PDB file of C-alpha atoms and ligand atoms in Angstrom:
ATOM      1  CA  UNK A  23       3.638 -14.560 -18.352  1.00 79.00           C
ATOM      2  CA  UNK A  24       6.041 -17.159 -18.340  1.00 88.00           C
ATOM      3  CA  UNK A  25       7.457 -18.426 -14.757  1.00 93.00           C
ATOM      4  CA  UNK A  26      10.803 -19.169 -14.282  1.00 95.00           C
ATOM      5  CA  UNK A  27      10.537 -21.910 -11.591  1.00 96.00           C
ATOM      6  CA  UNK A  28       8.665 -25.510 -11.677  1.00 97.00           C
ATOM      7  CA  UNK A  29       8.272 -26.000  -8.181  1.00 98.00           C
ATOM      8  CA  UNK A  30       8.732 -23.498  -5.112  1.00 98.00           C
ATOM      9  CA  UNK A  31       7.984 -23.038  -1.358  1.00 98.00           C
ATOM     10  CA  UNK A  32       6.360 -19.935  -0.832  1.00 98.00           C
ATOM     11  CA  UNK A  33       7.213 -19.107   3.049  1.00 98.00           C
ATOM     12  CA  UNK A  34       4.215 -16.872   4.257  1.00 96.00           C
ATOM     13  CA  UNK A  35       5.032 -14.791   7.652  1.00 93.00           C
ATOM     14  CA  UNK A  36       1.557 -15.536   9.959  1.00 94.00           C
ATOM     15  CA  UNK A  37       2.160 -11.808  10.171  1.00 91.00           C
ATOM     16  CA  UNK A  38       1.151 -11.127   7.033  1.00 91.00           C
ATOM     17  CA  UNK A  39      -2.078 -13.249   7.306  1.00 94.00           C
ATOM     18  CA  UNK A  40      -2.897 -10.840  10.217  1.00 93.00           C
ATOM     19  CA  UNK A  41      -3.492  -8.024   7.691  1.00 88.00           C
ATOM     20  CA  UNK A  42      -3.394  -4.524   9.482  1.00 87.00           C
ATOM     21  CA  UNK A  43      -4.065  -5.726  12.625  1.00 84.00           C
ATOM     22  CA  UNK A  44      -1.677  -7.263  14.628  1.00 82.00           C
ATOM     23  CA  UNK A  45      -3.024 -10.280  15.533  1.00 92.00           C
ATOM     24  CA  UNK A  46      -4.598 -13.120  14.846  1.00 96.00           C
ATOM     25  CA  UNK A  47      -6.588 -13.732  11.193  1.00 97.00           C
ATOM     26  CA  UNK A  48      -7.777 -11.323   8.340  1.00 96.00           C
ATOM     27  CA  UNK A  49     -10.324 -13.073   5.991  1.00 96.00           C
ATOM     28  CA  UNK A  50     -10.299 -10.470   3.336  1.00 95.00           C
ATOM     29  CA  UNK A  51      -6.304 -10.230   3.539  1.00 94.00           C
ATOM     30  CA  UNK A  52      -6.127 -14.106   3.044  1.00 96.00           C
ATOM     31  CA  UNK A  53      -8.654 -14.189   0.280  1.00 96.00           C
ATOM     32  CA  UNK A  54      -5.990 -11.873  -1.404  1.00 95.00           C
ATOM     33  CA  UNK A  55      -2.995 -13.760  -0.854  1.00 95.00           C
ATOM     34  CA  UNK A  56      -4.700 -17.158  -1.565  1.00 97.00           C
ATOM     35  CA  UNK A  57      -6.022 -15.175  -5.028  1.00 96.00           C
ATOM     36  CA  UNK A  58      -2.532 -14.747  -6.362  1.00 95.00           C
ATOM     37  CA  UNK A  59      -1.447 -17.761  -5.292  1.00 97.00           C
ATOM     38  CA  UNK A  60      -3.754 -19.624  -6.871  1.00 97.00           C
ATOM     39  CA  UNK A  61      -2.550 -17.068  -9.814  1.00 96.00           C
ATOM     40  CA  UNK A  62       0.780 -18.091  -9.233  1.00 96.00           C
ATOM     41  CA  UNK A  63      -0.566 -21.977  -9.541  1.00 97.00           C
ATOM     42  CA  UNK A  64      -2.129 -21.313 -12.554  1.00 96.00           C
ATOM     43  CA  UNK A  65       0.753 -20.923 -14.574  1.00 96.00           C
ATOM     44  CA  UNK A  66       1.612 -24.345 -13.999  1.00 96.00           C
ATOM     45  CA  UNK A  67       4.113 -23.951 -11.061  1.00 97.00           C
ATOM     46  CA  UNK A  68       4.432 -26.727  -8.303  1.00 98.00           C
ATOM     47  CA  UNK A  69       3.453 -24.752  -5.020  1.00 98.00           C
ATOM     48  CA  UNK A  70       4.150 -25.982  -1.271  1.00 98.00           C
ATOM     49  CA  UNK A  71       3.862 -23.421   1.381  1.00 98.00           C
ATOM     50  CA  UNK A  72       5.468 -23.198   4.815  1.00 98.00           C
ATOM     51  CA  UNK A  73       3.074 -20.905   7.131  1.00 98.00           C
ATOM     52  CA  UNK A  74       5.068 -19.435  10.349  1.00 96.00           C
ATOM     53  CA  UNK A  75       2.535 -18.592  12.864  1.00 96.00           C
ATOM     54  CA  UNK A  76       3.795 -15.295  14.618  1.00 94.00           C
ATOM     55  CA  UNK A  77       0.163 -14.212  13.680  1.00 95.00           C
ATOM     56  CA  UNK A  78      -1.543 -16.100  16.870  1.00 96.00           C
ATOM     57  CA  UNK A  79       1.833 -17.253  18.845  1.00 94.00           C
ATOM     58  CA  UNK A  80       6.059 -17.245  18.415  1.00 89.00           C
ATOM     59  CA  UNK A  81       8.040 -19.880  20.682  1.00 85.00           C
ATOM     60  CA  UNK A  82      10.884 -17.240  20.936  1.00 83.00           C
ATOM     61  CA  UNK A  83       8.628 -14.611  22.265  1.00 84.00           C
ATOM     62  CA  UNK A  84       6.915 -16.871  24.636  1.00 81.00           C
ATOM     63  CA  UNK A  85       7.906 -14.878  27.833  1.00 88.00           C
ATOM     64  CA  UNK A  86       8.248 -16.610  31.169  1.00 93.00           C
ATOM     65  CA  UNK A  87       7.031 -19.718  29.411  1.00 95.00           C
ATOM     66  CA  UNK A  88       9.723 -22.788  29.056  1.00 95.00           C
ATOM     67  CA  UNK A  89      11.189 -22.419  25.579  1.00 95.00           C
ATOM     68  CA  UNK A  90      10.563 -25.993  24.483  1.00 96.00           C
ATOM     69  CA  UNK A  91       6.865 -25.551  25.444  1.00 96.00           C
ATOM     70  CA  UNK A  92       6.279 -22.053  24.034  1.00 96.00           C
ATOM     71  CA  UNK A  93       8.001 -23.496  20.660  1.00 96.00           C
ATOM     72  CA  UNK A  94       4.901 -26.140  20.793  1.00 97.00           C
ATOM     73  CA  UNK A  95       2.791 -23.556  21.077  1.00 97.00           C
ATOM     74  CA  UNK A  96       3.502 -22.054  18.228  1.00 97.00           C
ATOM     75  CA  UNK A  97       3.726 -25.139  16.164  1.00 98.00           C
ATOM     76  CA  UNK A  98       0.727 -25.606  16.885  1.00 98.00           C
ATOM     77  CA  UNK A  99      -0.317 -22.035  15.715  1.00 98.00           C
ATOM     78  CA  UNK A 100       0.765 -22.309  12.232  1.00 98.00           C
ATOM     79  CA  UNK A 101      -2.031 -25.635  12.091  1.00 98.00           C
ATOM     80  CA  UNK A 102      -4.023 -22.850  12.921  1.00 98.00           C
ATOM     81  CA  UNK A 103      -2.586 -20.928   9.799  1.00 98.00           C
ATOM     82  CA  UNK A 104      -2.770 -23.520   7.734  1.00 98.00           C
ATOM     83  CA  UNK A 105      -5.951 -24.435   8.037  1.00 98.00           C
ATOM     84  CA  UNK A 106      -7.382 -21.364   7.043  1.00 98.00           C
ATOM     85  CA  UNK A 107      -5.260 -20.973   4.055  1.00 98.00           C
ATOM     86  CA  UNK A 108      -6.287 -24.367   3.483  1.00 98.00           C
ATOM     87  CA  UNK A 109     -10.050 -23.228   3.186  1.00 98.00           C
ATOM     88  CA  UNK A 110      -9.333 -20.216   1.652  1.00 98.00           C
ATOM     89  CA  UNK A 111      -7.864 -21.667  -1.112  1.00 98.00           C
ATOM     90  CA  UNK A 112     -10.112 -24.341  -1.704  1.00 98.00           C
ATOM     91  CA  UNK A 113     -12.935 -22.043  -1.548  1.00 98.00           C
ATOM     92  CA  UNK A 114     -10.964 -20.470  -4.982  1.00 98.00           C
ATOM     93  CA  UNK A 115     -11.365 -24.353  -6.452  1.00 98.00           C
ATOM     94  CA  UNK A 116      -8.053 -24.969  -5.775  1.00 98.00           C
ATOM     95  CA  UNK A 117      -7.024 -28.203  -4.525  1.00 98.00           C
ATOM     96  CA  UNK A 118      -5.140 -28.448  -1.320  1.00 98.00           C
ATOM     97  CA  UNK A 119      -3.736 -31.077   1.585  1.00 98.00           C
ATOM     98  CA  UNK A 120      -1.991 -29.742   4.521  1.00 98.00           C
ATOM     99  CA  UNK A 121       0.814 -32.235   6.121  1.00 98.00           C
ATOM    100  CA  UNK A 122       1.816 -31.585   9.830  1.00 98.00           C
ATOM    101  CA  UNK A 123       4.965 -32.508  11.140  1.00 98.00           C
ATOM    102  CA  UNK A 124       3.336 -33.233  14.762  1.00 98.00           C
ATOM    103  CA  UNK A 125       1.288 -36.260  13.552  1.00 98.00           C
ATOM    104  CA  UNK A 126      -2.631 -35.347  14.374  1.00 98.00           C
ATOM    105  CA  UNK A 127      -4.034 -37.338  11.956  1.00 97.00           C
ATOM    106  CA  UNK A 128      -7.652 -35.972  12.716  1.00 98.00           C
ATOM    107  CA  UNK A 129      -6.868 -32.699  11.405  1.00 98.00           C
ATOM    108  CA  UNK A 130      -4.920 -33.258   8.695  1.00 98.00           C
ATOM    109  CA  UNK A 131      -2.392 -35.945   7.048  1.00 98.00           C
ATOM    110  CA  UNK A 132       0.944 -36.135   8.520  1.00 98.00           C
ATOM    111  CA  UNK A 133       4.109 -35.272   6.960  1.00 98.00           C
ATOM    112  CA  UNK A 134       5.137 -37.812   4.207  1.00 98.00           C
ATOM    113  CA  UNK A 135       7.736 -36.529   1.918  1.00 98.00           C
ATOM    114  CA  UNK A 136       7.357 -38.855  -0.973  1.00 98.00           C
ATOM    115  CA  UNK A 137       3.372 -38.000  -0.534  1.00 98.00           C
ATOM    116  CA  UNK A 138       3.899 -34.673  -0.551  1.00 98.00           C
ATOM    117  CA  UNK A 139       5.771 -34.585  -3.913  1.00 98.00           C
ATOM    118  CA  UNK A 140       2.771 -36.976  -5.334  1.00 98.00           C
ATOM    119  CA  UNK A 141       0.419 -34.361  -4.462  1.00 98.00           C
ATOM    120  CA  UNK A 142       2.460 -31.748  -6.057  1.00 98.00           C
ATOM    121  CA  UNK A 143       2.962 -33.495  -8.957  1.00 98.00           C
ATOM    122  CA  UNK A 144      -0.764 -34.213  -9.309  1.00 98.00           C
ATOM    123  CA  UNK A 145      -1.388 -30.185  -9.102  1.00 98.00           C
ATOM    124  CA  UNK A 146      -2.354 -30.021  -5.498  1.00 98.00           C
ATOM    125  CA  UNK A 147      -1.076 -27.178  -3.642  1.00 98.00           C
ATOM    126  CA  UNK A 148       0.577 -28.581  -0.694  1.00 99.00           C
ATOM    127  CA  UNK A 149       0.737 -26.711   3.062  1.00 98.00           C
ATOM    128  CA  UNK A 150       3.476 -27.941   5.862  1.00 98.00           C
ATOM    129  CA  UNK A 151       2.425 -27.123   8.799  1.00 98.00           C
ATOM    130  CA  UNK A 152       3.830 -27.361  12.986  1.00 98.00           C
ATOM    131  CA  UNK A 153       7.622 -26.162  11.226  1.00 98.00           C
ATOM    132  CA  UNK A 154       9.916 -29.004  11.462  1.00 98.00           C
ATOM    133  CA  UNK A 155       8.046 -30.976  14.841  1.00 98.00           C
ATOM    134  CA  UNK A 156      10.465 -29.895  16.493  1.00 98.00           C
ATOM    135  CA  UNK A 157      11.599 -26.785  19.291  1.00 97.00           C
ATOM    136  CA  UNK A 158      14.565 -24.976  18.345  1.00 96.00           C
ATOM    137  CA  UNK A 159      13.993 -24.834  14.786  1.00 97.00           C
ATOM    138  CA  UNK A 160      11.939 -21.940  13.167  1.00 96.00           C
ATOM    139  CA  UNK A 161       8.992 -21.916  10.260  1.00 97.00           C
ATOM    140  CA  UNK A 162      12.301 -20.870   7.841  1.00 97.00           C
ATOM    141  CA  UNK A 163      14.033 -23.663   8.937  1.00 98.00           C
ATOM    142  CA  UNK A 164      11.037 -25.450   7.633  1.00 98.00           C
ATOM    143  CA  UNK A 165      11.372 -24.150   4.297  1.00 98.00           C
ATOM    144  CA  UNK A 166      14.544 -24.958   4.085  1.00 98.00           C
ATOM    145  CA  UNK A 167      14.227 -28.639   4.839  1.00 98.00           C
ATOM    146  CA  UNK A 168      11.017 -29.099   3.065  1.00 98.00           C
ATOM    147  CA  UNK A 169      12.542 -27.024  -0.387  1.00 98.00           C
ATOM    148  CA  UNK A 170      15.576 -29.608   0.345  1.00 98.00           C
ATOM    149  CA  UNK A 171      13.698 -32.370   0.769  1.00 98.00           C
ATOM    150  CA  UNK A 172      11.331 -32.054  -2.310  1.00 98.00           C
ATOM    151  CA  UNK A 173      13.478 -30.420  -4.551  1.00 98.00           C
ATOM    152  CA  UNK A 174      12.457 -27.137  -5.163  1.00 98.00           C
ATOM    153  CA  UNK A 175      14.300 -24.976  -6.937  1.00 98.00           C
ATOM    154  CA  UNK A 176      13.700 -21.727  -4.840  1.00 98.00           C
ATOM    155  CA  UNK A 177      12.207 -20.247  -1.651  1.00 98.00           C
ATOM    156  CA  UNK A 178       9.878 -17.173  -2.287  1.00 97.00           C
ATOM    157  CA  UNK A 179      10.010 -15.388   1.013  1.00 96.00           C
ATOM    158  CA  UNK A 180       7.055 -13.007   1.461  1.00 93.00           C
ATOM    159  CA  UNK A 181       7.371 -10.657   4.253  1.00 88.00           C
ATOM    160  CA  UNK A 182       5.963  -7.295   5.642  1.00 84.00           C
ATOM    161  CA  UNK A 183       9.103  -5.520   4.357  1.00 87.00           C
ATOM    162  CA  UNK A 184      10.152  -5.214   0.334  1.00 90.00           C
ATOM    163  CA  UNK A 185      13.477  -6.809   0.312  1.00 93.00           C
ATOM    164  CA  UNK A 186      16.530  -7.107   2.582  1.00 95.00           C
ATOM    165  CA  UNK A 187      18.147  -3.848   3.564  1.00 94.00           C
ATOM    166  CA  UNK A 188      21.215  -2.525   5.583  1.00 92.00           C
ATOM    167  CA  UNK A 189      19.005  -1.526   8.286  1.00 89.00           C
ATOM    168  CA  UNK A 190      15.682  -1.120   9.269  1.00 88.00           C
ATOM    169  CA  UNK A 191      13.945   0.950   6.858  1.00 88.00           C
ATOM    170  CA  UNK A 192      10.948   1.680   9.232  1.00 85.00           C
ATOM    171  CA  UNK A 193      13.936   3.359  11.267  1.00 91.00           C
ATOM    172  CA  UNK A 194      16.692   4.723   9.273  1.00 92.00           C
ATOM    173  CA  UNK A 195      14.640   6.307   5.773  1.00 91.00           C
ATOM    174  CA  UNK A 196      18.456   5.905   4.402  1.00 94.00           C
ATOM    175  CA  UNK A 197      18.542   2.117   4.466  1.00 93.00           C
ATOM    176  CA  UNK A 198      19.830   0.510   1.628  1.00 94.00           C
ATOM    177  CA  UNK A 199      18.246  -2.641  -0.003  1.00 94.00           C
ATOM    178  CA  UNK A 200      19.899  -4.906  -1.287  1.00 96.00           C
ATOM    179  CA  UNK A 201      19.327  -6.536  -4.708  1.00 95.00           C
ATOM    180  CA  UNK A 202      21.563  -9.834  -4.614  1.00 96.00           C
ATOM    181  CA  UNK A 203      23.420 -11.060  -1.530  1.00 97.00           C
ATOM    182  CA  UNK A 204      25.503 -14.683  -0.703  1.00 97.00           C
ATOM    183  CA  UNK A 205      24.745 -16.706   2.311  1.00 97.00           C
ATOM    184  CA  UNK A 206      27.680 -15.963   3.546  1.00 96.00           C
ATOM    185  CA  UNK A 207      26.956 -11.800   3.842  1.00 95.00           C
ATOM    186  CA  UNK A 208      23.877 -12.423   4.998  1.00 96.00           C
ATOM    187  CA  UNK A 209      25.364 -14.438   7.924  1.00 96.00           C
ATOM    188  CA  UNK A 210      28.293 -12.588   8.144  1.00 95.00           C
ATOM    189  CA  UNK A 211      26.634  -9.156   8.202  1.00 93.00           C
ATOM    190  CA  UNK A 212      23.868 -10.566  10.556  1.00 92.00           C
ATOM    191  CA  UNK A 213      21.181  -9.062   8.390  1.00 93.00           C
ATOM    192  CA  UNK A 214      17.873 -10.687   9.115  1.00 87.00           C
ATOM    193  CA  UNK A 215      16.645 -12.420   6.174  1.00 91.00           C
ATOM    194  CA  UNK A 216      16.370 -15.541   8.367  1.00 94.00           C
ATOM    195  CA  UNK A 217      17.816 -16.630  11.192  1.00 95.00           C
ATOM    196  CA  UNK A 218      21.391 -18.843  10.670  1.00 96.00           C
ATOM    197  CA  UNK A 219      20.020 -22.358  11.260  1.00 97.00           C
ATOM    198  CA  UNK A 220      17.883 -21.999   7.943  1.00 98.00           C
ATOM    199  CA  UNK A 221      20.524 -19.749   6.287  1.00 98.00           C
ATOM    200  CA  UNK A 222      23.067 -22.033   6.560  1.00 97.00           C
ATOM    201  CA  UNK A 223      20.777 -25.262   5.424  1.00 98.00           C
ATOM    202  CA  UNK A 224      19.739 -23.325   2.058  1.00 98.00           C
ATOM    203  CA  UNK A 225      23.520 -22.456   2.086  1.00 97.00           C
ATOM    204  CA  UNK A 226      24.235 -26.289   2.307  1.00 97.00           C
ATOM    205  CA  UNK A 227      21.728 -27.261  -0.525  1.00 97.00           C
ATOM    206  CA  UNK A 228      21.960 -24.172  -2.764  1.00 97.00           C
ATOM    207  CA  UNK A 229      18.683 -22.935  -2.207  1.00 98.00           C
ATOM    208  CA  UNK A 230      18.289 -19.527  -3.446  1.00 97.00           C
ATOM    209  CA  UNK A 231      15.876 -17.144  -0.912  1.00 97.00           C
ATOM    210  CA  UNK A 232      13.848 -14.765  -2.686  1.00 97.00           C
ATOM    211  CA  UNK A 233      12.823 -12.248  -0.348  1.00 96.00           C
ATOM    212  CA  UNK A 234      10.198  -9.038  -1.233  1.00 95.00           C
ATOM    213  CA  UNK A 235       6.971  -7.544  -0.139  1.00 92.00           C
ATOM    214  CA  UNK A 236       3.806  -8.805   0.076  1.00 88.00           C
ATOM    215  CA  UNK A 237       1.931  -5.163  -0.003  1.00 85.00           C
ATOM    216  CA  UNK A 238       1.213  -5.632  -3.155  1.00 86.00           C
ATOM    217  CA  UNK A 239       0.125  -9.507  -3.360  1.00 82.00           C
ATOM    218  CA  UNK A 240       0.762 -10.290  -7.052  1.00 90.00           C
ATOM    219  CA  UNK A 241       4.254  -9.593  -5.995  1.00 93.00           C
ATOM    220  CA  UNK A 242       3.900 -13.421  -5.785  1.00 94.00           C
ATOM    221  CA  UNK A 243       3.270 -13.992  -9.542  1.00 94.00           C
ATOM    222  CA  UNK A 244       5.483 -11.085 -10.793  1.00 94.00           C
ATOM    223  CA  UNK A 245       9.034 -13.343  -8.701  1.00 94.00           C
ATOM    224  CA  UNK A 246       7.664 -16.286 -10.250  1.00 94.00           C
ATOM    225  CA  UNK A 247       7.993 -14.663 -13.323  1.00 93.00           C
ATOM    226  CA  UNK A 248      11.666 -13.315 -12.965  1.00 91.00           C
ATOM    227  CA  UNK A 249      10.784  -9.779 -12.158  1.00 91.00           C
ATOM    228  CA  UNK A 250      13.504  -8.202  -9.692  1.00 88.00           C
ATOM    229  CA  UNK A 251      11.596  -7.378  -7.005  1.00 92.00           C
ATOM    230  CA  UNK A 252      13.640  -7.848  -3.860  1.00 94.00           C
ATOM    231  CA  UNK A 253      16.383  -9.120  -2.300  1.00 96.00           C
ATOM    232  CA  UNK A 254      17.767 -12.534  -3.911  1.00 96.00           C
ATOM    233  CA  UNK A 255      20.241 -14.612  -1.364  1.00 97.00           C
ATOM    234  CA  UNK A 256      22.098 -17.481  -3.485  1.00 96.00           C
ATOM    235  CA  UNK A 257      25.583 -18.696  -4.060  1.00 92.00           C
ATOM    236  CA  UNK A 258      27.059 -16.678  -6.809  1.00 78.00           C
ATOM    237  CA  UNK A 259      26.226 -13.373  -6.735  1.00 74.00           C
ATOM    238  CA  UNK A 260      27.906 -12.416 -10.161  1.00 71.00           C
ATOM    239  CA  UNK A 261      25.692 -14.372 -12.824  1.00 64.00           C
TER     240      UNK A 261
HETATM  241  P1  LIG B 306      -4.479 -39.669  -3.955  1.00 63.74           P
HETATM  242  O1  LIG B 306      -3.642 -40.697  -3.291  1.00 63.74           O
HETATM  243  O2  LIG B 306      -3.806 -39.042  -5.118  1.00 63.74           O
HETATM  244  O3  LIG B 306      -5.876 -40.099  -4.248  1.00 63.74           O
HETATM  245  O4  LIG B 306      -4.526 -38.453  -2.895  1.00 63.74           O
HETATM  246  P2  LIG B 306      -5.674 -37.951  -1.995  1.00 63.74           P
HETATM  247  O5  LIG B 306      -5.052 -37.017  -1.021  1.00 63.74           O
HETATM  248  O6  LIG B 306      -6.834 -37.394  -2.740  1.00 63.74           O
HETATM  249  O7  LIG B 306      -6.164 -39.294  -1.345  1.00 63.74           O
HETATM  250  P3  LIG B 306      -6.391 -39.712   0.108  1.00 63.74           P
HETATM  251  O8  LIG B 306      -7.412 -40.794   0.027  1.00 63.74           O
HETATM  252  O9  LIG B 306      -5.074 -39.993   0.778  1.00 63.74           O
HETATM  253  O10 LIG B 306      -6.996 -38.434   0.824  1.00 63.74           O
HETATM  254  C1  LIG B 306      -8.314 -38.006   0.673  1.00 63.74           C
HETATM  255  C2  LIG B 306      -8.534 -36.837   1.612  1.00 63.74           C
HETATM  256  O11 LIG B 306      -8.299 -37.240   2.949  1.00 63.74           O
HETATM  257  C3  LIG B 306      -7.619 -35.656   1.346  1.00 63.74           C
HETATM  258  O12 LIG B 306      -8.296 -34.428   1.589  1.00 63.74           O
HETATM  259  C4  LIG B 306      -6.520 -35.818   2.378  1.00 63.74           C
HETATM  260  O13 LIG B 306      -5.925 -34.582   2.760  1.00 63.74           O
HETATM  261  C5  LIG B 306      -7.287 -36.439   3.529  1.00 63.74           C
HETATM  262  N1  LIG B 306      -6.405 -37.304   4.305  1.00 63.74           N
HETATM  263  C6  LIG B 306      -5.567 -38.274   3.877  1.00 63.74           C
HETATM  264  N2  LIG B 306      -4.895 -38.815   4.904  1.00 63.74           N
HETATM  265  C7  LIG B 306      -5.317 -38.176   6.027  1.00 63.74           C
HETATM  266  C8  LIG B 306      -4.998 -38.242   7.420  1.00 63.74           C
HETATM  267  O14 LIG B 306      -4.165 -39.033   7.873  1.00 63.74           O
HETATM  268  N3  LIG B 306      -5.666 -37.405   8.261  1.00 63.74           N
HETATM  269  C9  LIG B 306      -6.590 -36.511   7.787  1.00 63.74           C
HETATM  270  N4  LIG B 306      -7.187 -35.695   8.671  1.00 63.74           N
HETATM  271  N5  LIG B 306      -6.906 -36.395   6.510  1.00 63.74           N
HETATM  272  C10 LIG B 306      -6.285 -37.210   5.635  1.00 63.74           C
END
């Protein structure tokens, strides 16, 4: 298979390194996902991930908890993410550095964008983790800035759910999914793909979002590839 894209950000949901439990972190479900990345890697694509971290702890949902603080809190749970993602791809022989925005140099190297793009370029697989170091902005706002910053050409959004539909399809068994959609429906229509701050920036920069399901995990290689699995958001949704 040939892939259509030289460099992306895959954006992981922690969710979906929490496997079929709710919480926290699956080993065999991140084995998997790290498997078809490093799949994905193999066919000589330029990989950075973004790793949310709803999987241990989500600012927004941070009840009775000051806002700023709880949004530390769960910049500090994607580290958490990242880490293991870190090991679990490097357990695969694939080489790996993890940047944090929230300099903790112990840990791991802090965010350096020209770095970052070295490592890439040399065929390391790069993770950004702690978002954007900063409260208020979420782990897609990340991946916007970082895919703006180094120059990727596309955001591969894996999620729980296959695509982008007209309403929840765990709810409503008639929702509609949509295969192509502008940045402007998505933020007029308030359909969460992600939420307006990151919209807007890949709307800015011409980012296109590439949203399916990671059920089936070489959904990863298979959007790489071109399939149209999905939901694409982009500029011009006639070509
Ligand atoms: P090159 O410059 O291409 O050699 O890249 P490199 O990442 O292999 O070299 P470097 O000597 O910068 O890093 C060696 C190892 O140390 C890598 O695993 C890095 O992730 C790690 N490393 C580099 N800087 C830091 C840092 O500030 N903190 C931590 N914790 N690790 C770091």
């Amino acid at each position: 298979m040939k892939p259509k894209y030289n460099r992306v950000i895959i954006k992981l949901s922690g969710e979906a390194l929490a496997g079929e439990k709710s919480f926290g972190i699956d080993p065999a479900t991140i084995a998997e996902i790290c498997k078809n990345i490093k799949d994905a890697k193999d066919l000589g694509v330029e990989i950075a991930i973004v790793v949310g971290g709803g999987n241990i702890f989500r600012g927004r949902d941070g009840e009775g908890i000051d806002r700023a603080t709880a949004d530390y809190m769960g910049m500090l749970a994607t580290v958490i993410n990242a880490l293991a993602l870190q090991d679990a791809l490097e357990s695969m022989g694939v080489p790996v550095r993890v940047q944090t925005a929230i300099e903790m140099k112990e840990v791991a190297e802090p965010y350096i964008r020209r770095k970052a793009m070295r490592h890439l370029e040399k065929g390391r697989i790069v993770i950004f983790a702690s978002g954007t170091g900063n409260p208020y902005f979420s782990t897609d706002t990340t991946a916007a800035l970082r895919a703006a910053e180094i120059d990727a050409e596309v955001i591969l959004s894996a999620k729980k759910v296959d695509g982008v539909y007209d309403s929840d399809p765990k709810v409503n068994p008639e929702a509609k999914r949509f295969d192509v959609l502008s940045y402007i429906d998505v933020l007029n229509k308030g359909l969460k793909v992600m939420d307006s701050t990151a919209i807007s920036l890949c709307m800015d920069n011409n980012i296109p979002v590439l949203v399916f399901g990671l059920e089936q995990p070489e959904n990863i290689v298979k959007v790489l590839c071109g399939e149209n699995i999905g939901t694409i958001v982009k500029e011009d949704t006639h070509d």
